Short mmCIF file of C-alpha atoms in Angstrom, two decimals:
data_model
loop_
_atom_site.label_atom_id
_atom_site.label_comp_id
_atom_site.label_asym_id
_atom_site.label_seq_id
_atom_site.Cartn_x
_atom_site.Cartn_y
_atom_site.Cartn_z
CA UNK D 43 -1.02 8.12 -32.24
CA UNK D 44 2.59 7.72 -33.39
CA UNK D 45 3.67 10.51 -31.04
CA UNK D 46 1.90 8.86 -28.12
CA UNK D 47 3.60 5.53 -28.80
CA UNK D 48 7.02 7.16 -29.05
CA UNK D 49 6.42 9.06 -25.81
CA UNK D 50 5.39 5.85 -24.09
CA UNK D 51 8.47 4.03 -25.42
CA UNK D 52 10.76 6.85 -24.27
CA UNK D 53 9.19 6.76 -20.79
CA UNK D 54 9.60 2.97 -20.64
CA UNK D 55 13.29 3.19 -21.59
CA UNK D 56 13.86 5.96 -19.04
CA UNK D 57 12.02 4.00 -16.35
CA UNK D 58 13.91 0.82 -17.24
CA UNK D 59 17.35 2.39 -16.82
CA UNK D 60 16.32 4.24 -13.67
CA UNK D 61 15.28 0.94 -12.10
CA UNK D 62 18.37 -0.81 -13.46
CA UNK D 63 20.82 1.63 -11.88
CA UNK D 64 19.01 1.48 -8.52
CA UNK D 65 18.59 -2.30 -8.53
CA UNK D 66 19.63 -4.50 -5.61
CA UNK D 67 21.67 -7.11 -7.48
CA UNK D 68 21.80 -9.37 -4.44
CA UNK D 69 18.00 -9.32 -4.38
CA UNK D 70 17.96 -10.05 -8.12
CA UNK D 71 20.18 -13.10 -7.59
CA UNK D 72 17.95 -14.33 -4.76
CA UNK D 73 14.88 -13.79 -6.94
CA UNK D 74 16.35 -16.00 -9.68
CA UNK D 75 17.03 -18.72 -7.12
CA UNK D 76 13.48 -18.45 -5.75
CA UNK D 77 11.95 -18.69 -9.24
CA UNK D 78 14.21 -21.68 -9.98
CA UNK D 79 13.02 -23.50 -6.84
CA UNK D 80 9.37 -22.75 -7.63
CA UNK D 81 9.40 -23.52 -11.35
CA UNK D 82 12.27 -25.95 -11.88
CA UNK D 83 13.45 -23.85 -14.83
CA UNK D 84 17.16 -23.22 -15.30
CA UNK D 85 18.65 -20.13 -13.69
CA UNK D 86 20.09 -18.85 -16.96
CA UNK D 87 16.68 -19.09 -18.67
CA UNK D 88 15.07 -17.31 -15.72
CA UNK D 89 17.75 -14.61 -15.82
CA UNK D 90 16.97 -13.74 -19.43
CA UNK D 91 13.22 -14.09 -18.85
CA UNK D 92 13.34 -11.63 -15.94
CA UNK D 93 15.34 -9.18 -18.07
CA UNK D 94 12.82 -9.57 -20.90
CA UNK D 95 9.84 -9.07 -18.56
CA UNK D 96 11.46 -6.01 -17.01
CA UNK D 97 11.35 -4.29 -20.40
CA UNK D 98 8.28 -5.87 -22.00
CA UNK D 99 5.99 -5.55 -18.96
CA UNK D 100 8.02 -3.12 -16.77
CA UNK D 101 7.99 -5.95 -14.21
CA UNK D 102 10.82 -5.95 -11.68
CA UNK D 103 12.03 -9.17 -10.10
CA UNK D 104 9.65 -8.61 -7.15
CA UNK D 105 6.70 -8.40 -9.56
CA UNK D 106 8.05 -11.42 -11.45
CA UNK D 107 7.99 -13.67 -8.39
CA UNK D 108 5.01 -12.19 -6.55
CA UNK D 109 2.80 -12.59 -9.61
CA UNK D 110 4.39 -15.92 -10.60
CA UNK D 111 5.49 -14.85 -14.08
CA UNK D 112 7.73 -17.92 -14.15
CA UNK D 113 4.56 -20.03 -14.58
CA UNK D 114 2.68 -17.74 -16.99
CA UNK D 115 2.61 -17.45 -20.76
CA UNK D 116 2.78 -14.09 -22.54
CA UNK D 117 -1.01 -13.78 -22.87
CA UNK D 118 -1.47 -14.29 -19.13
CA UNK D 119 1.36 -11.92 -18.25
CA UNK D 120 -0.31 -9.19 -20.30
CA UNK D 121 -3.23 -9.18 -17.84
CA UNK D 122 -1.13 -8.19 -14.82
CA UNK D 123 -0.50 -4.66 -13.61
CA UNK D 124 3.17 -4.25 -12.67
CA UNK D 125 4.95 -1.58 -10.67
CA UNK D 126 5.98 0.06 -13.94
CA UNK D 127 2.38 0.20 -15.17
CA UNK D 128 1.26 1.74 -11.89
CA UNK D 129 4.06 4.32 -11.99
CA UNK D 130 3.14 5.23 -15.57
CA UNK D 131 -0.54 5.73 -14.66
CA UNK D 132 0.41 7.94 -11.72
CA UNK D 133 2.75 9.97 -13.92
CA UNK D 134 0.11 10.43 -16.61
CA UNK D 135 -2.96 11.21 -14.49
CA UNK D 136 -1.70 12.83 -11.27
CA UNK D 137 -0.98 16.56 -11.45
CA UNK D 138 2.41 17.14 -9.73
CA UNK D 139 1.22 20.53 -8.49
CA UNK D 140 -1.05 18.73 -5.99
CA UNK D 141 1.11 15.80 -4.92
CA UNK D 142 2.53 17.50 -1.83
CA UNK D 143 -0.91 17.13 -0.25
CA UNK D 144 -0.46 13.36 -0.34
CA UNK D 145 3.32 13.20 0.05
CA UNK D 146 3.26 14.94 3.45
CA UNK D 147 1.07 13.19 6.01
CA UNK D 148 0.64 16.36 8.08
CA UNK D 149 -0.74 18.25 5.09
CA UNK D 150 -2.94 15.30 4.20
CA UNK D 151 -4.70 14.99 7.58
CA UNK D 152 -5.56 18.69 7.47
CA UNK D 153 -6.80 18.70 3.87
CA UNK D 154 -8.86 15.54 4.42
CA UNK D 155 -10.09 16.44 7.90
CA UNK D 156 -13.65 15.37 7.01
CA UNK D 157 -12.37 11.80 6.69
CA UNK D 158 -9.79 11.84 9.52
CA UNK D 159 -11.41 11.65 12.96
CA UNK D 160 -8.42 10.78 15.14
CA UNK D 161 -6.60 13.55 16.98
CA UNK D 162 -3.31 14.63 15.36
CA UNK D 163 -0.44 16.89 16.36
CA UNK D 164 2.51 18.30 14.37
CA UNK D 165 5.47 18.83 16.70
CA UNK D 166 6.95 21.41 14.29
CA UNK D 167 4.12 23.70 15.35
CA UNK D 168 4.77 23.35 19.09
CA UNK D 169 7.39 22.38 21.67
CA UNK D 170 8.17 19.63 24.20
CA UNK D 171 5.45 20.89 26.54
CA UNK D 172 2.86 20.72 23.78
CA UNK D 173 4.04 17.22 22.91
CA UNK D 174 3.72 16.12 26.54
CA UNK D 175 0.20 17.52 26.81
CA UNK D 176 -0.88 15.67 23.67
CA UNK D 177 0.70 12.34 24.66
CA UNK D 178 -0.63 12.45 28.23
CA UNK D 179 -4.09 13.28 26.90
CA UNK D 180 -4.18 10.09 24.82
CA UNK D 181 -1.76 7.84 26.71
CA UNK D 182 -0.71 5.93 23.60
CA UNK D 183 0.18 7.57 20.29
CA UNK D 184 1.88 6.87 16.97
CA UNK D 185 4.84 8.97 15.85
CA UNK D 186 5.26 9.08 12.06
CA UNK D 187 7.70 10.47 9.55
CA UNK D 188 5.57 12.71 7.40
CA UNK D 189 7.14 11.72 4.07
CA UNK D 190 7.91 8.02 4.55
CA UNK D 191 5.89 5.15 3.14
CA UNK D 192 5.32 1.34 3.34
CA UNK D 193 5.16 1.51 7.13
CA UNK D 194 8.65 2.93 7.63
CA UNK D 195 9.37 5.59 10.26
CA UNK D 196 6.46 4.66 12.54
CA UNK D 197 6.95 4.32 16.29
CA UNK D 198 4.56 3.71 19.19
CA UNK D 199 4.87 5.97 22.24
CA UNK D 200 2.99 4.72 25.33
CA UNK D 201 3.20 6.93 28.40
CA UNK D 202 1.18 4.39 30.39
CA UNK D 203 4.08 1.95 30.08
CA UNK D 204 6.65 4.67 30.69
CA UNK D 205 5.14 7.30 33.02
CA UNK D 206 8.55 8.90 33.67
CA UNK D 207 9.12 9.61 29.99
CA UNK D 208 11.42 12.59 29.40
CA UNK D 209 9.53 14.68 26.86
CA UNK D 210 12.38 17.10 26.21
CA UNK D 211 14.54 14.17 25.10
CA UNK D 212 11.65 12.60 23.18
CA UNK D 213 10.92 15.86 21.37
CA UNK D 214 14.53 16.20 20.22
CA UNK D 215 14.64 12.55 19.12
CA UNK D 216 11.42 12.87 17.13
CA UNK D 217 12.64 16.05 15.45
CA UNK D 218 15.96 14.41 14.59
CA UNK D 219 14.12 11.39 13.13
CA UNK D 220 11.70 13.65 11.21
CA UNK D 221 8.79 11.97 13.01
CA UNK D 222 6.85 15.20 13.04
CA UNK D 223 3.31 13.82 13.00
CA UNK D 224 1.89 12.45 16.26
CA UNK D 225 -1.46 10.69 16.11
CA UNK D 226 -3.87 9.39 18.67
CA UNK D 227 -3.54 5.59 18.63
CA UNK D 228 -6.36 4.27 16.47
CA UNK D 229 -8.78 1.89 18.18
CA UNK D 230 -9.83 -0.55 15.49
CA UNK D 231 -13.08 -2.50 15.29
CA UNK D 232 -13.04 -5.67 17.46
CA UNK D 233 -13.58 -7.74 14.32
CA UNK D 234 -10.44 -6.26 12.73
CA UNK D 235 -8.60 -6.92 15.98
CA UNK D 236 -9.21 -10.65 15.45
CA UNK D 237 -6.81 -10.56 12.51
CA UNK D 238 -3.89 -9.11 14.45
CA UNK D 239 -4.22 -7.14 17.70
CA UNK D 240 -0.65 -5.78 17.48
CA UNK D 241 -1.30 -3.71 14.36
CA UNK D 242 -4.03 -1.57 12.88
CA UNK D 243 -5.13 -3.80 9.99
CA UNK D 244 -5.92 -1.50 7.10
CA UNK D 245 -7.33 -1.69 3.61
CA UNK D 246 -5.62 -0.33 0.50
CA UNK D 247 -8.36 0.73 -1.92
CA UNK D 248 -7.03 1.71 -5.34
CA UNK D 249 -9.23 4.13 -7.25
CA UNK D 250 -9.35 6.03 -10.51
CA UNK D 251 -11.39 9.15 -11.26
CA UNK D 252 -12.62 8.60 -14.80
CA UNK D 253 -13.21 11.13 -17.58
CA UNK D 254 -16.78 11.70 -16.32
CA UNK D 255 -15.47 12.47 -12.82
CA UNK D 256 -16.85 9.18 -11.50
CA UNK D 257 -14.70 7.40 -8.89
CA UNK D 258 -13.97 3.80 -9.90
CA UNK D 259 -12.79 1.08 -7.52
CA UNK D 260 -10.00 -0.85 -9.25
CA UNK D 261 -9.01 -3.22 -6.45
CA UNK D 262 -9.63 -3.52 -2.71
CA UNK D 263 -6.91 -5.04 -0.52
CA UNK D 264 -6.96 -6.16 3.11
CA UNK D 265 -3.65 -6.08 4.98
CA UNK D 266 -2.73 -7.67 8.30
CA UNK D 267 0.26 -7.50 10.60
CA UNK D 268 2.32 -10.52 11.57
CA UNK D 269 3.27 -9.57 15.11
CA UNK D 270 4.54 -6.08 14.29
CA UNK D 271 2.71 -2.77 14.88
CA UNK D 272 2.50 -2.22 11.09
CA UNK D 273 0.70 -4.28 8.45
CA UNK D 274 2.64 -3.38 5.27
CA UNK D 275 3.92 -6.40 3.36
CA UNK D 276 7.31 -4.75 2.97
CA UNK D 277 7.60 -4.52 6.76
CA UNK D 278 6.60 -8.12 7.42
CA UNK D 279 2.82 -8.02 6.97
CA UNK D 280 0.60 -9.80 4.46
CA UNK D 281 -2.32 -9.00 2.16
CA UNK D 282 -5.21 -10.44 0.19
CA UNK D 283 -7.66 -9.22 -2.45
CA UNK D 284 -11.27 -8.72 -1.31
CA UNK D 285 -14.40 -9.43 -3.32
CA UNK D 286 -17.04 -6.75 -3.95
CA UNK D 287 -18.68 -7.37 -0.57
CA UNK D 288 -15.46 -6.91 1.41
CA UNK D 289 -15.06 -10.63 2.06
CA UNK D 290 -11.81 -12.61 1.98
CA UNK D 291 -12.04 -15.30 -0.72
CA UNK D 292 -8.33 -15.84 -1.43
CA UNK D 293 -5.41 -16.69 0.89
CA UNK D 294 -3.20 -13.92 2.23
CA UNK D 295 0.33 -13.63 0.82
CA UNK D 296 3.42 -12.40 2.70
CA UNK D 297 6.65 -10.86 1.36
CA UNK D 298 8.16 -14.33 0.88
CA UNK D 299 5.16 -15.30 -1.29
CA UNK D 300 3.88 -17.76 1.34
CA UNK D 301 0.11 -18.21 1.26
CA UNK D 302 -2.00 -18.24 4.44
CA UNK D 303 -5.58 -19.38 5.04
CA UNK D 304 -5.13 -19.06 8.82
CA UNK D 305 -3.34 -16.19 10.53
CA UNK D 306 0.09 -17.57 11.50
CA UNK D 307 0.03 -15.87 14.90
CA UNK D 308 -3.60 -15.48 15.99
CA UNK D 309 -4.91 -18.61 14.28
CA UNK D 310 -7.90 -16.69 12.91
CA UNK D 311 -9.59 -18.33 9.90
CA UNK D 312 -8.97 -15.90 7.06
CA UNK D 313 -11.16 -17.26 4.27
CA UNK D 314 -14.66 -15.88 4.75
CA UNK D 315 -13.54 -12.99 6.95
CA UNK D 316 -15.73 -9.95 6.19
CA UNK D 317 -14.59 -6.39 6.75
CA UNK D 318 -17.12 -4.53 8.94
CA UNK D 319 -18.68 -1.29 7.67
CA UNK D 320 -17.41 -2.13 4.17
CA UNK D 321 -20.20 -0.39 2.24
CA UNK D 322 -19.68 2.77 4.30
CA UNK D 323 -15.94 2.50 3.70
CA UNK D 324 -16.32 2.37 -0.08
CA UNK D 325 -18.77 5.29 -0.05
CA UNK D 326 -16.32 7.34 2.02
CA UNK D 327 -13.46 6.58 -0.37
CA UNK D 328 -15.51 7.61 -3.40
CA UNK D 329 -16.31 10.90 -1.69
CA UNK D 330 -12.62 11.45 -0.88
CA UNK D 331 -11.71 10.92 -4.55
CA UNK D 332 -13.50 14.17 -5.40
CA UNK D 333 -11.61 16.38 -2.92
CA UNK D 334 -8.52 16.73 -5.16
CA UNK D 335 -9.78 15.75 -8.64
CA UNK D 336 -6.44 16.73 -10.17
CA UNK D 337 -4.97 13.56 -8.63
CA UNK D 338 -6.98 10.84 -10.32
CA UNK D 339 -5.10 7.62 -9.52
CA UNK D 340 -4.88 6.88 -5.80
CA UNK D 341 -4.26 4.17 -3.25
CA UNK D 342 -6.19 4.93 -0.06
CA UNK D 343 -5.20 3.37 3.25
CA UNK D 344 -8.30 3.01 5.41
CA UNK D 345 -8.80 1.67 8.93
CA UNK D 346 -12.08 0.49 10.43
CA UNK D 347 -13.08 1.68 13.89
CA UNK D 348 -16.08 0.75 16.03
CA UNK D 349 -18.16 3.54 14.52
CA UNK D 350 -16.97 3.19 10.95
CA UNK D 351 -14.07 3.70 8.55
CA UNK D 352 -11.36 6.35 8.76
CA UNK D 353 -8.82 7.28 6.12
CA UNK D 354 -5.23 6.93 7.29
CA UNK D 355 -3.47 8.36 4.23
CA UNK D 356 -3.53 8.63 0.46
CA UNK D 357 -0.82 7.22 -1.80
CA UNK D 358 -0.42 8.92 -5.17
CA UNK D 359 2.12 6.32 -6.30
CA UNK D 360 0.55 3.07 -5.15
CA UNK D 361 2.08 -0.26 -6.04
CA UNK D 362 0.12 -3.06 -7.74
CA UNK D 363 -2.09 -5.58 -5.95
CA UNK D 364 -3.92 -8.49 -7.59
CA UNK D 365 -4.86 -12.12 -7.13
CA UNK D 366 -1.84 -14.43 -7.34
CA UNK D 367 -2.17 -16.80 -10.36
CA UNK D 368 -1.90 -20.02 -8.33
CA UNK D 369 -4.89 -18.90 -6.26
CA UNK D 370 -7.31 -19.02 -9.19
CA UNK D 371 -8.02 -21.14 -12.25
CA UNK D 372 -8.17 -18.12 -14.58
CA UNK D 373 -4.63 -16.82 -13.86
CA UNK D 374 -5.77 -13.34 -14.85
CA UNK D 375 -4.50 -10.13 -13.28
CA UNK D 376 -6.34 -6.89 -12.63
CA UNK D 377 -5.28 -5.11 -15.85
CA UNK D 378 -8.59 -5.83 -17.66
CA UNK D 379 -10.38 -3.91 -14.88
CA UNK D 380 -7.91 -1.02 -15.16
CA UNK D 381 -8.39 -0.95 -18.93
CA UNK D 382 -12.15 -0.44 -18.58
CA UNK D 383 -11.54 3.04 -17.17
CA UNK D 384 -7.92 3.99 -17.93
CA UNK D 385 -7.50 4.34 -21.68
CA UNK D 386 -3.95 5.68 -21.92
CA UNK D 387 -0.81 4.72 -19.98
#
């Protein structure tokens, strides 16, 4: 027990200094100002409180503001999963020998082909002529960097809008940008299109494979774009936490911590929105959890088409998602759910 505690403390110190030396100090300053405006507390008090929370809870300034730590007491803060907690779980339970399957999107779509129904093409395995044949076959495709995340490195290529597209030039540009994976543009369910027609609105389902090899759903998140072709909050999207039936019961939150009960662009009523094919989606995710059991803690990105769900990718280092304190009377995070199944981290 003593050895485990010392190992955990050493990891926390190492993680703390790694984050410290890579910190955006301008962002830190802005975060203090934001917390000051929201809470009315002095900036100097908030500065020391953020520093304390960064070590005590491994909560960065983004966690601090997103989960409203400036309004929470220590008991309430203890119930929230932070980025540091999530990183520690991934480090402890995910075998690094298998992470390349999830870190490279091209490898992932091949290994999880039973759950990926859209047509895909790796330009590293072909040439400009092969690229042209694939794009003209589908008309509209997505070009992706195979090792990027949070919606970065994604570009739409639409030959219908640009029939004179020079594929030799495009091929070179995609290779230079490391956008090796080309995917058939996903046609989402009409109901999901009501949220935002410019993006594929996906779910992030965070799972843990317990000691009995039973997949556990820790939290289910619905994301939506805000006019962009991606829905990630870091790229200008927003998210909310779903209930067990796949229904929206809390407002969406964007990267500036604004809360939305109506979609700012489409005007769609968000509260009460139900994800179609949700039961099938959860069953599919649980099945996918068993494909690589050596990677036990996962964040699955899933889209919903007319005929059902389809996995987009798996994230072996998912960030935290939970209900924002001001959205509920309990002001309790998702950590109690994690602790039911994850005993050590």
